């Protein structure tokens, strides 16, 4: 019955943060450029951070960055 098994994929905490980053940005009605302005990042850096959820090129989010993201998006740090 192994042929019926679902494919497995390892997902990192950083990929989960990237997914939630894109989700909360859209929920807040912000463009990547607007969020970048709040963070002091160029738009392409926000885009790269969001796209890192797919695992091809991952970004590591440290505690300082998580705090900044939470503040900029108006969500608690634990939301990530």
PDB file of N, CA and C in Angstrom:
ATOM      1  N   UNK A   1       0.803  -1.204   0.000  1.00  0.00           N
ATOM      2  CA  UNK A   1       0.000   0.000   0.000  1.00  0.00           C
ATOM      3  C   UNK A   1       0.846   1.269   0.000  1.00  0.00           C
ATOM      4  N   UNK A   2       2.137   1.136  -0.122  1.00  0.00           N
ATOM      5  CA  UNK A   2       2.978   2.332  -0.122  1.00  0.00           C
ATOM      6  C   UNK A   2       2.682   3.253  -1.297  1.00  0.00           C
ATOM      7  N   UNK A   3       2.139   2.731  -2.362  1.00  0.00           N
ATOM      8  CA  UNK A   3       1.814   3.580  -3.502  1.00  0.00           C
ATOM      9  C   UNK A   3       0.699   4.567  -3.176  1.00  0.00           C
ATOM     10  N   UNK A   4      -0.079   4.276  -2.122  1.00  0.00           N
ATOM     11  CA  UNK A   4      -1.154   5.173  -1.703  1.00  0.00           C
ATOM     12  C   UNK A   4      -0.676   6.256  -0.740  1.00  0.00           C
ATOM     13  N   UNK A   5       0.577   6.165  -0.326  1.00  0.00           N
ATOM     14  CA  UNK A   5       1.099   7.125   0.644  1.00  0.00           C
ATOM     15  C   UNK A   5       1.239   8.500  -0.004  1.00  0.00           C
ATOM     16  N   UNK A   6       0.978   9.503   0.792  1.00  0.00           N
ATOM     17  CA  UNK A   6       1.143  10.880   0.318  1.00  0.00           C
ATOM     18  C   UNK A   6       2.624  11.206   0.234  1.00  0.00           C
ATOM     19  N   UNK A   7       3.023  11.997  -0.748  1.00  0.00           N
ATOM     20  CA  UNK A   7       4.432  12.402  -0.813  1.00  0.00           C
ATOM     21  C   UNK A   7       4.784  13.249   0.398  1.00  0.00           C
ATOM     22  N   UNK A   8       5.982  13.069   0.902  1.00  0.00           N
ATOM     23  CA  UNK A   8       6.413  13.838   2.053  1.00  0.00           C
ATOM     24  C   UNK A   8       7.376  14.932   1.626  1.00  0.00           C
ATOM     25  N   UNK A   9       7.296  16.034   2.330  1.00  0.00           N
ATOM     26  CA  UNK A   9       8.177  17.172   2.058  1.00  0.00           C
ATOM     27  C   UNK A   9       8.543  17.795   3.387  1.00  0.00           C
ATOM     28  N   UNK A  10       9.812  18.002   3.593  1.00  0.00           N
ATOM     29  CA  UNK A  10      10.235  18.683   4.811  1.00  0.00           C
ATOM     30  C   UNK A  10      10.051  20.185   4.629  1.00  0.00           C
ATOM     31  N   UNK A  11       9.484  20.802   5.622  1.00  0.00           N
ATOM     32  CA  UNK A  11       9.263  22.246   5.593  1.00  0.00           C
ATOM     33  C   UNK A  11       9.952  22.838   6.811  1.00  0.00           C
ATOM     34  N   UNK A  12      10.723  23.887   6.588  1.00  0.00           N
ATOM     35  CA  UNK A  12      11.458  24.522   7.669  1.00  0.00           C
ATOM     36  C   UNK A  12      10.638  25.639   8.309  1.00  0.00           C
ATOM     37  N   UNK A  13      11.050  26.033   9.486  1.00  0.00           N
ATOM     38  CA  UNK A  13      10.413  27.162  10.164  1.00  0.00           C
ATOM     39  C   UNK A  13      10.542  28.420   9.309  1.00  0.00           C
ATOM     40  N   UNK A  14      11.669  28.606   8.660  1.00  0.00           N
ATOM     41  CA  UNK A  14      11.859  29.785   7.817  1.00  0.00           C
ATOM     42  C   UNK A  14      10.886  29.806   6.642  1.00  0.00           C
ATOM     43  N   UNK A  15      10.557  28.652   6.087  1.00  0.00           N
ATOM     44  CA  UNK A  15       9.578  28.595   5.008  1.00  0.00           C
ATOM     45  C   UNK A  15       8.190  28.964   5.518  1.00  0.00           C
ATOM     46  N   UNK A  16       7.865  28.532   6.717  1.00  0.00           N
ATOM     47  CA  UNK A  16       6.571  28.874   7.310  1.00  0.00           C
ATOM     48  C   UNK A  16       6.489  30.386   7.545  1.00  0.00           C
ATOM     49  N   UNK A  17       7.563  30.973   8.055  1.00  0.00           N
ATOM     50  CA  UNK A  17       7.583  32.430   8.266  1.00  0.00           C
ATOM     51  C   UNK A  17       7.382  33.159   6.941  1.00  0.00           C
ATOM     52  N   UNK A  18       8.039  32.708   5.885  1.00  0.00           N
ATOM     53  CA  UNK A  18       7.908  33.351   4.576  1.00  0.00           C
ATOM     54  C   UNK A  18       6.467  33.289   4.078  1.00  0.00           C
ATOM     55  N   UNK A  19       5.819  32.143   4.265  1.00  0.00           N
ATOM     56  CA  UNK A  19       4.429  31.989   3.835  1.00  0.00           C
ATOM     57  C   UNK A  19       3.535  32.951   4.600  1.00  0.00           C
ATOM     58  N   UNK A  20       3.705  32.997   5.932  1.00  0.00           N
ATOM     59  CA  UNK A  20       2.887  33.893   6.750  1.00  0.00           C
ATOM     60  C   UNK A  20       3.181  35.358   6.444  1.00  0.00           C
ATOM     61  N   UNK A  21       4.422  35.674   6.108  1.00  0.00           N
ATOM     62  CA  UNK A  21       4.778  37.045   5.730  1.00  0.00           C
ATOM     63  C   UNK A  21       3.921  37.496   4.544  1.00  0.00           C
ATOM     64  N   UNK A  22       3.870  36.685   3.513  1.00  0.00           N
ATOM     65  CA  UNK A  22       3.061  37.035   2.339  1.00  0.00           C
ATOM     66  C   UNK A  22       1.583  37.111   2.705  1.00  0.00           C
ATOM     67  N   UNK A  23       1.119  36.184   3.502  1.00  0.00           N
ATOM     68  CA  UNK A  23      -0.290  36.165   3.918  1.00  0.00           C
ATOM     69  C   UNK A  23      -0.664  37.438   4.669  1.00  0.00           C
ATOM     70  N   UNK A  24       0.115  37.777   5.697  1.00  0.00           N
ATOM     71  CA  UNK A  24      -0.217  38.951   6.510  1.00  0.00           C
ATOM     72  C   UNK A  24      -0.064  40.251   5.724  1.00  0.00           C
ATOM     73  N   UNK A  25       0.889  40.305   4.795  1.00  0.00           N
ATOM     74  CA  UNK A  25       1.041  41.504   3.971  1.00  0.00           C
ATOM     75  C   UNK A  25      -0.210  41.721   3.118  1.00  0.00           C
ATOM     76  N   UNK A  26      -0.656  40.645   2.473  1.00  0.00           N
ATOM     77  CA  UNK A  26      -1.870  40.755   1.638  1.00  0.00           C
ATOM     78  C   UNK A  26      -3.089  41.078   2.494  1.00  0.00           C
ATOM     79  N   UNK A  27      -3.184  40.444   3.646  1.00  0.00           N
ATOM     80  CA  UNK A  27      -4.315  40.694   4.555  1.00  0.00           C
ATOM     81  C   UNK A  27      -4.351  42.162   4.993  1.00  0.00           C
ATOM     82  N   UNK A  28      -3.184  42.767   5.147  1.00  0.00           N
ATOM     83  CA  UNK A  28      -3.107  44.175   5.547  1.00  0.00           C
ATOM     84  C   UNK A  28      -3.347  45.116   4.368  1.00  0.00           C
ATOM     85  N   UNK A  29      -3.456  44.557   3.160  1.00  0.00           N
ATOM     86  CA  UNK A  29      -3.693  45.380   1.979  1.00  0.00           C
ATOM     87  C   UNK A  29      -2.471  46.151   1.531  1.00  0.00           C
ATOM     88  N   UNK A  30      -1.292  45.645   1.856  1.00  0.00           N
ATOM     89  CA  UNK A  30      -0.046  46.323   1.504  1.00  0.00           C
ATOM     90  C   UNK A  30       0.596  45.704   0.271  1.00  0.00           C
ATOM     91  N   UNK A  31       1.213  46.534  -0.540  1.00  0.00           N
ATOM     92  CA  UNK A  31       2.042  46.026  -1.621  1.00  0.00           C
ATOM     93  C   UNK A  31       3.405  45.654  -1.026  1.00  0.00           C
ATOM     94  N   UNK A  32       4.197  44.946  -1.793  1.00  0.00           N
ATOM     95  CA  UNK A  32       5.544  44.626  -1.335  1.00  0.00           C
ATOM     96  C   UNK A  32       6.356  45.903  -1.143  1.00  0.00           C
ATOM     97  N   UNK A  33       6.147  46.879  -2.011  1.00  0.00           N
ATOM     98  CA  UNK A  33       6.877  48.142  -1.892  1.00  0.00           C
ATOM     99  C   UNK A  33       6.475  48.887  -0.613  1.00  0.00           C
ATOM    100  N   UNK A  34       5.191  48.875  -0.283  1.00  0.00           N
ATOM    101  CA  UNK A  34       4.734  49.552   0.935  1.00  0.00           C
ATOM    102  C   UNK A  34       5.298  48.877   2.186  1.00  0.00           C
ATOM    103  N   UNK A  35       5.288  47.546   2.206  1.00  0.00           N
ATOM    104  CA  UNK A  35       5.867  46.851   3.343  1.00  0.00           C
ATOM    105  C   UNK A  35       7.367  47.116   3.407  1.00  0.00           C
ATOM    106  N   UNK A  36       8.014  47.132   2.266  1.00  0.00           N
ATOM    107  CA  UNK A  36       9.437  47.443   2.219  1.00  0.00           C
ATOM    108  C   UNK A  36       9.738  48.807   2.811  1.00  0.00           C
ATOM    109  N   UNK A  37       8.897  49.791   2.504  1.00  0.00           N
ATOM    110  CA  UNK A  37       9.079  51.129   3.080  1.00  0.00           C
ATOM    111  C   UNK A  37       8.989  51.087   4.604  1.00  0.00           C
ATOM    112  N   UNK A  38       8.049  50.319   5.124  1.00  0.00           N
ATOM    113  CA  UNK A  38       7.900  50.209   6.578  1.00  0.00           C
ATOM    114  C   UNK A  38       9.114  49.531   7.223  1.00  0.00           C
ATOM    115  N   UNK A  39       9.716  48.611   6.490  1.00  0.00           N
ATOM    116  CA  UNK A  39      10.849  47.846   7.020  1.00  0.00           C
ATOM    117  C   UNK A  39      12.204  48.466   6.708  1.00  0.00           C
ATOM    118  N   UNK A  40      12.219  49.414   5.770  1.00  0.00           N
ATOM    119  CA  UNK A  40      13.492  49.950   5.304  1.00  0.00           C
ATOM    120  C   UNK A  40      14.183  49.004   4.324  1.00  0.00           C
ATOM    121  N   UNK A  41      13.384  48.188   3.643  1.00  0.00           N
ATOM    122  CA  UNK A  41      13.883  47.227   2.664  1.00  0.00           C
ATOM    123  C   UNK A  41      13.449  47.658   1.264  1.00  0.00           C
ATOM    124  N   UNK A  42      14.228  47.349   0.251  1.00  0.00           N
ATOM    125  CA  UNK A  42      13.729  47.548  -1.111  1.00  0.00           C
ATOM    126  C   UNK A  42      12.655  46.500  -1.420  1.00  0.00           C
ATOM    127  N   UNK A  43      11.801  46.785  -2.378  1.00  0.00           N
ATOM    128  CA  UNK A  43      10.700  45.882  -2.732  1.00  0.00           C
ATOM    129  C   UNK A  43      11.208  44.493  -3.073  1.00  0.00           C
ATOM    130  N   UNK A  44      12.321  44.393  -3.787  1.00  0.00           N
ATOM    131  CA  UNK A  44      12.806  43.082  -4.207  1.00  0.00           C
ATOM    132  C   UNK A  44      13.218  42.206  -3.018  1.00  0.00           C
ATOM    133  N   UNK A  45      13.620  42.827  -1.927  1.00  0.00           N
ATOM    134  CA  UNK A  45      13.975  42.052  -0.729  1.00  0.00           C
ATOM    135  C   UNK A  45      12.723  41.438  -0.085  1.00  0.00           C
ATOM    136  N   UNK A  46      11.628  42.188  -0.082  1.00  0.00           N
ATOM    137  CA  UNK A  46      10.359  41.646   0.418  1.00  0.00           C
ATOM    138  C   UNK A  46       9.927  40.485  -0.477  1.00  0.00           C
ATOM    139  N   UNK A  47      10.019  40.677  -1.774  1.00  0.00           N
ATOM    140  CA  UNK A  47       9.643  39.627  -2.720  1.00  0.00           C
ATOM    141  C   UNK A  47      10.476  38.363  -2.498  1.00  0.00           C
ATOM    142  N   UNK A  48      11.782  38.518  -2.361  1.00  0.00           N
ATOM    143  CA  UNK A  48      12.658  37.365  -2.131  1.00  0.00           C
ATOM    144  C   UNK A  48      12.312  36.656  -0.833  1.00  0.00           C
ATOM    145  N   UNK A  49      12.023  37.436   0.214  1.00  0.00           N
ATOM    146  CA  UNK A  49      11.673  36.841   1.505  1.00  0.00           C
ATOM    147  C   UNK A  49      10.376  36.046   1.395  1.00  0.00           C
ATOM    148  N   UNK A  50       9.397  36.588   0.700  1.00  0.00           N
ATOM    149  CA  UNK A  50       8.122  35.888   0.539  1.00  0.00           C
ATOM    150  C   UNK A  50       8.268  34.631  -0.306  1.00  0.00           C
ATOM    151  N   UNK A  51       9.045  34.707  -1.366  1.00  0.00           N
ATOM    152  CA  UNK A  51       9.201  33.564  -2.258  1.00  0.00           C
ATOM    153  C   UNK A  51      10.027  32.442  -1.642  1.00  0.00           C
ATOM    154  N   UNK A  52      10.702  32.706  -0.554  1.00  0.00           N
ATOM    155  CA  UNK A  52      11.544  31.671   0.027  1.00  0.00           C
ATOM    156  C   UNK A  52      10.734  30.547   0.659  1.00  0.00           C
ATOM    157  N   UNK A  53       9.420  30.648   0.666  1.00  0.00           N
ATOM    158  CA  UNK A  53       8.594  29.575   1.222  1.00  0.00           C
ATOM    159  C   UNK A  53       8.668  28.312   0.370  1.00  0.00           C
ATOM    160  N   UNK A  54       8.958  28.442  -0.921  1.00  0.00           N
ATOM    161  CA  UNK A  54       8.915  27.268  -1.795  1.00  0.00           C
ATOM    162  C   UNK A  54      10.147  26.374  -1.684  1.00  0.00           C
ATOM    163  N   UNK A  55      11.134  26.792  -0.931  1.00  0.00           N
ATOM    164  CA  UNK A  55      12.274  25.942  -0.649  1.00  0.00           C
ATOM    165  C   UNK A  55      13.405  25.990  -1.653  1.00  0.00           C
ATOM    166  N   UNK A  56      13.243  26.711  -2.748  1.00  0.00           N
ATOM    167  CA  UNK A  56      14.319  26.773  -3.730  1.00  0.00           C
ATOM    168  C   UNK A  56      15.469  27.644  -3.228  1.00  0.00           C
ATOM    169  N   UNK A  57      15.145  28.795  -2.706  1.00  0.00           N
ATOM    170  CA  UNK A  57      16.145  29.692  -2.114  1.00  0.00           C
ATOM    171  C   UNK A  57      15.552  30.214  -0.822  1.00  0.00           C
ATOM    172  N   UNK A  58      15.949  29.631   0.278  1.00  0.00           N
ATOM    173  CA  UNK A  58      15.338  30.016   1.543  1.00  0.00           C
ATOM    174  C   UNK A  58      16.100  31.153   2.208  1.00  0.00           C
ATOM    175  N   UNK A  59      15.380  31.889   2.971  1.00  0.00           N
ATOM    176  CA  UNK A  59      15.937  32.978   3.759  1.00  0.00           C
ATOM    177  C   UNK A  59      15.794  32.592   5.222  1.00  0.00           C
ATOM    178  N   UNK A  60      16.779  32.936   6.009  1.00  0.00           N
ATOM    179  CA  UNK A  60      16.692  32.681   7.439  1.00  0.00           C
ATOM    180  C   UNK A  60      16.242  33.960   8.126  1.00  0.00           C
ATOM    181  N   UNK A  61      15.209  33.849   8.925  1.00  0.00           N
ATOM    182  CA  UNK A  61      14.648  34.983   9.650  1.00  0.00           C
ATOM    183  C   UNK A  61      15.120  34.914  11.098  1.00  0.00           C
ATOM    184  N   UNK A  62      15.832  35.943  11.539  1.00  0.00           N
ATOM    185  CA  UNK A  62      16.281  35.964  12.927  1.00  0.00           C
ATOM    186  C   UNK A  62      15.240  36.685  13.792  1.00  0.00           C
ATOM    187  N   UNK A  63      15.454  36.653  15.095  1.00  0.00           N
ATOM    188  CA  UNK A  63      14.488  37.239  16.038  1.00  0.00           C
ATOM    189  C   UNK A  63      14.283  38.732  15.782  1.00  0.00           C
ATOM    190  N   UNK A  64      15.349  39.453  15.475  1.00  0.00           N
ATOM    191  CA  UNK A  64      15.249  40.894  15.210  1.00  0.00           C
ATOM    192  C   UNK A  64      14.353  41.147  13.987  1.00  0.00           C
ATOM    193  N   UNK A  65      14.547  40.363  12.945  1.00  0.00           N
ATOM    194  CA  UNK A  65      13.743  40.514  11.738  1.00  0.00           C
ATOM    195  C   UNK A  65      12.284  40.169  12.004  1.00  0.00           C
ATOM    196  N   UNK A  66      12.048  39.088  12.760  1.00  0.00           N
ATOM    197  CA  UNK A  66      10.669  38.715  13.102  1.00  0.00           C
ATOM    198  C   UNK A  66       9.967  39.831  13.867  1.00  0.00           C
ATOM    199  N   UNK A  67      10.675  40.456  14.797  1.00  0.00           N
ATOM    200  CA  UNK A  67      10.087  41.558  15.557  1.00  0.00           C
ATOM    201  C   UNK A  67       9.730  42.718  14.636  1.00  0.00           C
ATOM    202  N   UNK A  68      10.599  43.038  13.696  1.00  0.00           N
ATOM    203  CA  UNK A  68      10.328  44.117  12.744  1.00  0.00           C
ATOM    204  C   UNK A  68       9.153  43.800  11.836  1.00  0.00           C
ATOM    205  N   UNK A  69       9.082  42.560  11.369  1.00  0.00           N
ATOM    206  CA  UNK A  69       7.963  42.150  10.523  1.00  0.00           C
ATOM    207  C   UNK A  69       6.645  42.248  11.280  1.00  0.00           C
ATOM    208  N   UNK A  70       6.642  41.750  12.500  1.00  0.00           N
ATOM    209  CA  UNK A  70       5.423  41.787  13.310  1.00  0.00           C
ATOM    210  C   UNK A  70       4.965  43.224  13.530  1.00  0.00           C
ATOM    211  N   UNK A  71       5.892  44.104  13.862  1.00  0.00           N
ATOM    212  CA  UNK A  71       5.555  45.509  14.080  1.00  0.00           C
ATOM    213  C   UNK A  71       5.021  46.155  12.803  1.00  0.00           C
ATOM    214  N   UNK A  72       5.703  45.913  11.692  1.00  0.00           N
ATOM    215  CA  UNK A  72       5.298  46.519  10.416  1.00  0.00           C
ATOM    216  C   UNK A  72       3.932  46.025   9.957  1.00  0.00           C
ATOM    217  N   UNK A  73       3.586  44.784  10.295  1.00  0.00           N
ATOM    218  CA  UNK A  73       2.323  44.209   9.851  1.00  0.00           C
ATOM    219  C   UNK A  73       1.221  44.269  10.898  1.00  0.00           C
ATOM    220  N   UNK A  74       1.569  44.708  12.106  1.00  0.00           N
ATOM    221  CA  UNK A  74       0.566  44.825  13.164  1.00  0.00           C
ATOM    222  C   UNK A  74       0.060  43.485  13.670  1.00  0.00           C
ATOM    223  N   UNK A  75       0.937  42.488  13.687  1.00  0.00           N
ATOM    224  CA  UNK A  75       0.570  41.168  14.210  1.00  0.00           C
ATOM    225  C   UNK A  75       1.545  40.807  15.338  1.00  0.00           C
ATOM    226  N   UNK A  76       1.145  39.935  16.246  1.00  0.00           N
ATOM    227  CA  UNK A  76       2.087  39.502  17.293  1.00  0.00           C
ATOM    228  C   UNK A  76       3.204  38.650  16.695  1.00  0.00           C
ATOM    229  N   UNK A  77       4.362  38.680  17.309  1.00  0.00           N
ATOM    230  CA  UNK A  77       5.491  37.876  16.826  1.00  0.00           C
ATOM    231  C   UNK A  77       5.095  36.411  16.740  1.00  0.00           C
ATOM    232  N   UNK A  78       4.312  35.947  17.694  1.00  0.00           N
ATOM    233  CA  UNK A  78       3.899  34.542  17.702  1.00  0.00           C
ATOM    234  C   UNK A  78       3.088  34.151  16.462  1.00  0.00           C
ATOM    235  N   UNK A  79       2.577  35.126  15.730  1.00  0.00           N
ATOM    236  CA  UNK A  79       1.804  34.838  14.527  1.00  0.00           C
ATOM    237  C   UNK A  79       2.664  34.200  13.437  1.00  0.00           C
ATOM    238  N   UNK A  80       3.961  34.412  13.531  1.00  0.00           N
ATOM    239  CA  UNK A  80       4.867  33.827  12.550  1.00  0.00           C
ATOM    240  C   UNK A  80       5.290  32.440  12.971  1.00  0.00           C
TER     241      UNK A  80
END
